[in-house]
Short mmCIF file of C-alpha atoms in Angstrom, two decimals:
data_model
loop_
_atom_site.label_atom_id
_atom_site.label_comp_id
_atom_site.label_asym_id
_atom_site.label_seq_id
_atom_site.Cartn_x
_atom_site.Cartn_y
_atom_site.Cartn_z
CA ASN A 250 -0.05 0.15 -0.11
CA TRP A 251 1.19 3.51 -0.62
CA TYR A 252 -0.13 6.64 0.72
CA GLN A 253 -0.48 10.33 0.22
CA ALA A 254 -0.21 13.19 2.81
CA TYR A 255 -0.86 16.72 1.79
CA VAL A 256 -1.16 20.29 2.93
CA GLY A 257 -2.86 22.94 1.02
CA THR A 258 -3.47 26.59 1.13
CA GLY A 259 -5.69 29.33 -0.57
CA LEU A 260 -6.62 32.77 -1.01
CA SER A 261 -9.79 34.57 -2.16
CA TRP A 262 -10.51 38.05 -3.62
CA LYS A 263 -14.05 39.38 -4.26
CA GLY A 264 -15.38 36.16 -5.49
CA LEU A 265 -12.17 34.79 -7.01
CA SER A 266 -10.26 32.09 -5.18
CA PHE A 267 -6.91 30.60 -5.74
CA GLY A 268 -5.45 27.45 -3.91
CA ALA A 269 -2.55 24.95 -4.08
CA GLN A 270 -1.68 21.77 -2.73
CA VAL A 271 1.51 19.70 -2.19
CA ALA A 272 1.10 15.95 -1.77
CA HIS A 273 3.90 13.66 -0.57
CA TYR A 274 3.73 10.02 -1.57
CA PHE A 275 5.11 7.20 0.68
CA GLY A 276 4.64 3.63 1.48
CA ASN A 277 5.05 0.36 -0.07
CA ILE A 278 4.26 -1.12 -3.70
CA ASN A 279 4.42 -4.96 -4.09
CA TYR A 280 4.31 -7.02 -7.05
CA ARG A 281 4.63 -10.95 -7.44
CA THR A 282 4.98 -12.47 -10.72
CA SER A 283 4.83 -16.08 -11.16
CA ILE A 284 5.47 -18.79 -14.13
CA TYR A 285 4.27 -22.36 -13.23
CA TRP A 286 2.97 -25.67 -14.79
CA PRO A 287 -0.03 -26.68 -12.86
CA ASP A 288 -0.40 -30.06 -14.78
CA SER A 289 3.21 -31.34 -13.72
CA ILE A 290 3.91 -32.02 -9.94
CA TYR A 291 7.74 -32.20 -11.12
CA ALA A 292 8.20 -29.16 -12.98
CA LEU A 293 9.66 -25.96 -10.80
CA GLY A 294 7.94 -22.55 -11.18
CA THR A 295 9.79 -19.26 -10.97
CA ARG A 296 8.44 -16.33 -8.95
CA LEU A 297 9.56 -12.60 -8.73
CA TYR A 298 9.04 -10.33 -5.90
CA GLU A 299 9.16 -6.70 -6.48
CA ASN A 300 9.22 -4.20 -3.45
CA TYR A 301 9.05 -0.36 -4.36
CA HIS A 302 9.41 2.42 -1.70
CA PRO A 303 8.04 5.67 -3.29
CA ASN A 304 9.29 8.99 -2.05
CA GLY A 305 8.40 12.30 -3.80
CA TRP A 306 5.75 15.22 -4.10
CA GLN A 307 3.46 16.49 -6.66
CA LEU A 308 1.84 19.97 -6.93
CA THR A 309 -1.91 20.64 -7.70
CA VAL A 310 -3.09 24.43 -8.37
CA GLY A 311 -6.72 25.42 -8.85
CA GLY A 312 -8.81 28.26 -9.07
CA GLN A 313 -12.55 29.21 -8.63
CA TYR A 314 -14.77 32.17 -9.38
CA ALA A 315 -18.18 32.96 -7.58
CA LEU A 316 -20.84 34.80 -9.64
CA LYS A 317 -23.67 36.26 -7.66
CA ILE A 318 -26.71 35.96 -9.63
CA ASN A 319 -29.10 37.32 -6.94
CA PRO A 320 -29.09 37.24 -3.06
CA LYS A 321 -30.19 33.68 -3.35
CA ASN A 322 -28.56 32.06 -6.40
CA SER A 323 -24.70 31.82 -7.43
CA LEU A 324 -22.87 30.24 -10.30
CA GLU A 325 -19.48 28.87 -9.66
CA ILE A 326 -16.61 27.95 -12.03
CA ALA A 327 -13.64 25.94 -10.96
CA GLY A 328 -10.47 24.15 -12.41
CA THR A 329 -7.49 22.16 -11.05
CA TYR A 330 -4.45 21.37 -12.68
CA THR A 331 -1.79 18.51 -11.45
CA GLY A 332 1.65 18.63 -13.40
CA MET A 333 3.28 15.36 -14.45
CA ARG A 334 5.88 14.41 -11.84
CA VAL A 335 8.89 12.05 -11.66
CA ILE A 336 9.61 10.85 -7.97
CA SER A 337 12.32 8.50 -6.71
CA LEU A 338 11.86 5.01 -5.62
CA ARG A 339 14.00 2.59 -3.54
CA TYR A 340 13.35 -1.07 -4.57
CA GLN A 341 14.13 -4.69 -3.85
CA THR A 342 13.65 -7.84 -5.83
CA VAL A 343 13.88 -11.45 -5.09
CA TYR A 344 13.86 -14.40 -7.80
CA GLU A 345 13.25 -17.73 -6.54
CA ARG A 346 11.95 -21.35 -7.89
CA PHE A 347 9.07 -22.89 -5.99
CA ASN A 348 7.58 -26.55 -5.94
CA HIS A 349 4.18 -27.82 -6.84
CA SER A 350 2.88 -27.07 -3.44
CA GLY A 351 4.31 -23.23 -3.51
CA ALA A 352 7.14 -23.59 -1.35
CA ALA A 353 10.34 -21.93 -2.23
CA VAL A 354 13.17 -24.39 -3.33
CA ASP A 355 15.96 -21.94 -3.77
CA SER A 356 16.72 -18.42 -4.55
CA ILE A 357 18.09 -17.41 -8.25
CA GLY A 358 19.14 -13.99 -7.27
CA SER A 359 18.20 -10.54 -5.66
CA THR A 360 18.85 -7.00 -5.61
CA ASN A 361 18.57 -4.79 -2.52
CA ASP A 362 18.22 -1.10 -1.88
CA GLN A 363 18.46 -0.04 -5.64
CA GLN A 364 17.29 3.71 -6.85
CA THR A 365 14.72 3.89 -9.84
CA THR A 366 11.78 6.35 -10.61
CA MET A 367 8.26 6.41 -11.08
CA THR A 368 6.32 9.14 -13.26
CA LEU A 369 2.96 10.41 -12.08
CA PRO A 370 0.65 11.43 -14.62
CA THR A 371 -0.73 14.89 -15.44
CA ALA A 372 -4.25 15.58 -14.73
CA TYR A 373 -6.85 18.41 -15.04
CA ALA A 374 -10.35 19.10 -14.17
CA ALA A 375 -13.17 21.72 -14.88
CA GLY A 376 -16.44 22.08 -13.49
CA LEU A 377 -19.18 24.38 -12.69
CA SER A 378 -22.17 24.38 -10.04
CA TRP A 379 -25.39 26.27 -9.53
CA SER A 380 -26.49 26.87 -5.55
CA HIS A 381 -29.54 28.33 -4.17
CA GLY A 382 -28.29 29.52 -0.86
CA THR A 383 -27.39 26.63 1.05
CA LYS A 384 -30.69 24.87 0.40
CA TRP A 385 -29.84 22.82 -2.87
CA MET A 386 -27.03 22.66 -5.21
CA ILE A 387 -26.46 21.01 -8.72
CA ALA A 388 -22.81 20.41 -10.03
CA ALA A 389 -21.17 18.98 -13.26
CA ASN A 390 -17.39 17.89 -13.76
CA TYR A 391 -14.97 16.74 -16.21
CA ARG A 392 -11.72 15.39 -15.28
CA PHE A 393 -8.84 14.10 -17.86
CA THR A 394 -5.87 12.10 -16.73
CA GLN A 395 -2.65 11.44 -18.87
CA TRP A 396 -2.25 7.69 -17.49
CA SER A 397 -0.19 6.90 -21.03
CA VAL A 398 2.90 8.47 -19.29
CA PHE A 399 2.70 6.67 -16.17
CA SER A 400 5.84 4.46 -15.62
CA LEU A 401 7.18 2.45 -12.73
CA ALA A 402 10.97 1.62 -12.53
CA ASN A 403 11.47 3.34 -16.13
CA ARG A 404 8.98 0.72 -17.59
CA ASN A 405 5.92 1.96 -19.30
CA GLN A 406 2.80 0.29 -17.84
CA ASN A 407 0.87 0.62 -21.25
CA LEU A 408 -2.19 2.30 -19.76
CA LYS A 409 -4.55 4.86 -21.57
CA ASN A 410 -5.64 8.34 -20.97
CA THR A 411 -9.03 8.66 -19.38
CA ALA A 412 -11.78 10.99 -19.29
CA LEU A 413 -14.43 11.08 -16.53
CA TYR A 414 -17.58 12.91 -16.62
CA SER A 415 -20.02 13.47 -13.43
CA ILE A 416 -23.06 15.07 -12.23
CA GLY A 417 -24.65 15.54 -9.10
CA GLY A 418 -26.59 17.46 -6.44
CA SER A 419 -27.26 17.96 -2.78
CA PHE A 420 -30.30 19.29 -0.79
CA ILE A 421 -31.12 20.33 2.56
CA PRO A 422 -34.64 20.34 3.70
CA ASP A 423 -34.27 22.98 6.37
CA GLU A 424 -30.53 23.74 7.91
CA THR A 425 -31.53 25.33 11.19
CA SER A 426 -34.22 22.75 11.98
CA LEU A 427 -34.28 21.11 15.24
CA GLN A 428 -35.31 17.87 13.60
CA PHE A 429 -32.48 15.78 12.84
CA LEU A 430 -33.48 14.35 9.53
CA SER A 431 -34.55 18.00 8.33
CA ARG A 432 -31.22 19.53 8.77
CA CYS A 433 -29.27 16.74 6.97
CA THR A 434 -27.65 16.88 3.51
CA TYR A 435 -28.78 14.41 0.89
CA ARG A 436 -26.72 13.95 -2.12
CA VAL A 437 -26.96 11.88 -5.24
CA GLY A 438 -24.60 11.67 -8.19
CA ALA A 439 -23.65 9.63 -11.30
CA TYR A 440 -20.40 9.24 -13.51
CA TYR A 441 -19.16 7.82 -16.62
CA GLY A 442 -15.68 7.67 -18.20
CA ASP A 443 -12.92 5.43 -19.38
CA ASP A 444 -11.14 2.83 -17.53
CA PHE A 445 -7.21 3.32 -17.74
CA ILE A 446 -6.41 -0.37 -18.25
CA SER A 447 -8.54 -1.32 -21.52
CA ASN A 448 -9.55 0.45 -24.63
CA ASN A 449 -12.96 -0.93 -24.71
CA ALA A 450 -13.65 -0.79 -20.97
CA ALA A 451 -16.34 1.73 -19.28
CA LEU A 452 -16.19 3.04 -15.87
CA LYS A 453 -19.91 4.07 -14.62
CA GLY A 454 -21.63 4.25 -11.43
CA LEU A 455 -24.25 6.10 -9.15
CA THR A 456 -23.45 7.55 -5.78
CA LEU A 457 -25.65 8.20 -2.92
CA GLY A 458 -24.66 10.24 0.17
CA MET A 459 -25.77 11.53 3.47
CA GLY A 460 -24.24 14.48 5.72
CA MET A 461 -25.54 14.33 9.36
CA LYS A 462 -25.19 17.61 11.34
CA PHE A 463 -24.84 17.56 15.12
CA PHE A 464 -24.70 20.12 17.79
CA SER A 465 -23.28 20.06 21.18
CA SER A 466 -25.98 18.95 23.66
CA ASN A 467 -24.94 22.09 26.09
CA LEU A 468 -27.28 24.55 24.49
CA SER A 469 -26.37 27.17 26.96
CA THR A 470 -22.80 27.59 25.30
CA TYR A 471 -22.74 28.17 21.52
CA LYS A 472 -20.79 25.46 19.66
CA LEU A 473 -19.97 25.06 16.17
CA PRO A 474 -21.36 21.95 14.47
CA PHE A 475 -19.73 18.90 13.31
CA TYR A 476 -20.50 16.64 10.51
CA LEU A 477 -20.59 12.73 10.02
CA ASN A 478 -20.72 12.01 6.22
CA LEU A 479 -21.74 8.45 4.76
CA GLY A 480 -21.58 7.49 1.02
CA LEU A 481 -22.42 4.55 -1.20
CA ASP A 482 -20.89 4.07 -4.47
CA LEU A 483 -22.32 1.50 -6.98
CA GLY A 484 -20.53 1.19 -9.98
CA SER A 485 -19.18 -1.21 -12.69
CA ARG A 486 -15.76 -1.46 -14.77
CA GLY A 487 -15.60 -2.99 -18.15
CA SER A 488 -17.96 -4.62 -20.63
CA LEU A 489 -19.07 -8.07 -21.49
CA THR A 490 -19.18 -7.35 -25.04
CA ASN A 491 -16.95 -9.52 -27.42
CA GLY A 492 -16.18 -11.89 -24.63
CA ALA A 493 -14.53 -9.28 -22.30
CA LEU A 494 -14.74 -9.07 -18.36
CA GLN A 495 -16.97 -6.85 -16.08
CA GLU A 496 -16.38 -5.98 -12.69
CA ASN A 497 -19.21 -4.67 -10.52
CA PHE A 498 -18.26 -3.01 -7.11
CA THR A 499 -19.89 -1.40 -4.14
CA ARG A 500 -17.68 0.76 -2.07
CA PHE A 501 -18.74 2.51 1.27
CA GLN A 502 -17.33 5.96 2.41
CA PHE A 503 -17.15 7.22 5.95
CA GLY A 504 -15.95 10.79 6.79
CA ILE A 505 -16.03 13.21 9.71
CA SER A 506 -15.90 16.95 9.43
CA LEU A 507 -14.85 18.82 12.57
CA THR A 508 -15.39 22.77 12.87
CA GLU A 509 -13.80 24.81 15.69
CA GLU A 510 -12.64 28.26 16.28
CA TRP A 511 -9.25 28.73 17.61
CA PHE A 512 -7.16 31.64 19.15
CA GLN A 513 -10.14 33.69 20.41
CA ARG A 514 -9.39 36.24 22.96
CA ARG A 515 -11.57 36.08 26.08
CA LYS A 516 -13.51 39.11 26.62
CA PHE A 517 -14.64 37.94 30.21
CA ASP A 518 -12.50 35.95 32.76
#
């Protein structure tokens, strides 16, 4: 597994906003490649273990413009750009032979603590949204990723560029209501695009979500709310045409958003 830790900042002026995010990649990428003959109990198979440790960063910049149509309605246009980046990798490899039961017999060779690189793809996205106060919002988005340049250990992975189109919306019945279900946010969306592995594979799905708003039980002291977000993604990848494969998947998402005000000077002690 490899991970991403990031830090971002932004500024705004009269409806125009700009931001930047720097992501740092770390962790492990593991591959195992095997060649064996299942019909023979005497032939030895060959197995290759590859272990990579990425270490590098990638920059994403973005901008947004909010146009106030009237006191209730606003239109927002936004875009982001992530530049291609070559990051460093440390890696180890082990070649071994194994018997019919899968147990290693001997080691053919190995490398340890070698240096190589990984090329991360360029990506850009553009979107627009229309919102009616905090009551409801609809949005559409387009994202392009140049997966054809992605390479690992100086080996191109023969991936294809992808384009993903998505549309969705959210609705809050009554943001200030004391009724729990009335102040929740309800979300629905759909997406359609390309899969980066096959030229004939489509990626499509439907998303559902709910944002639950909670307040402190101590009503005598004002507290900012916090949110519990739940999401469901029902999708498929690929197609059954021409004897190809199709993968159906279900993903659950869970998140917590905390809001707090820091560094406030007390007026009374």
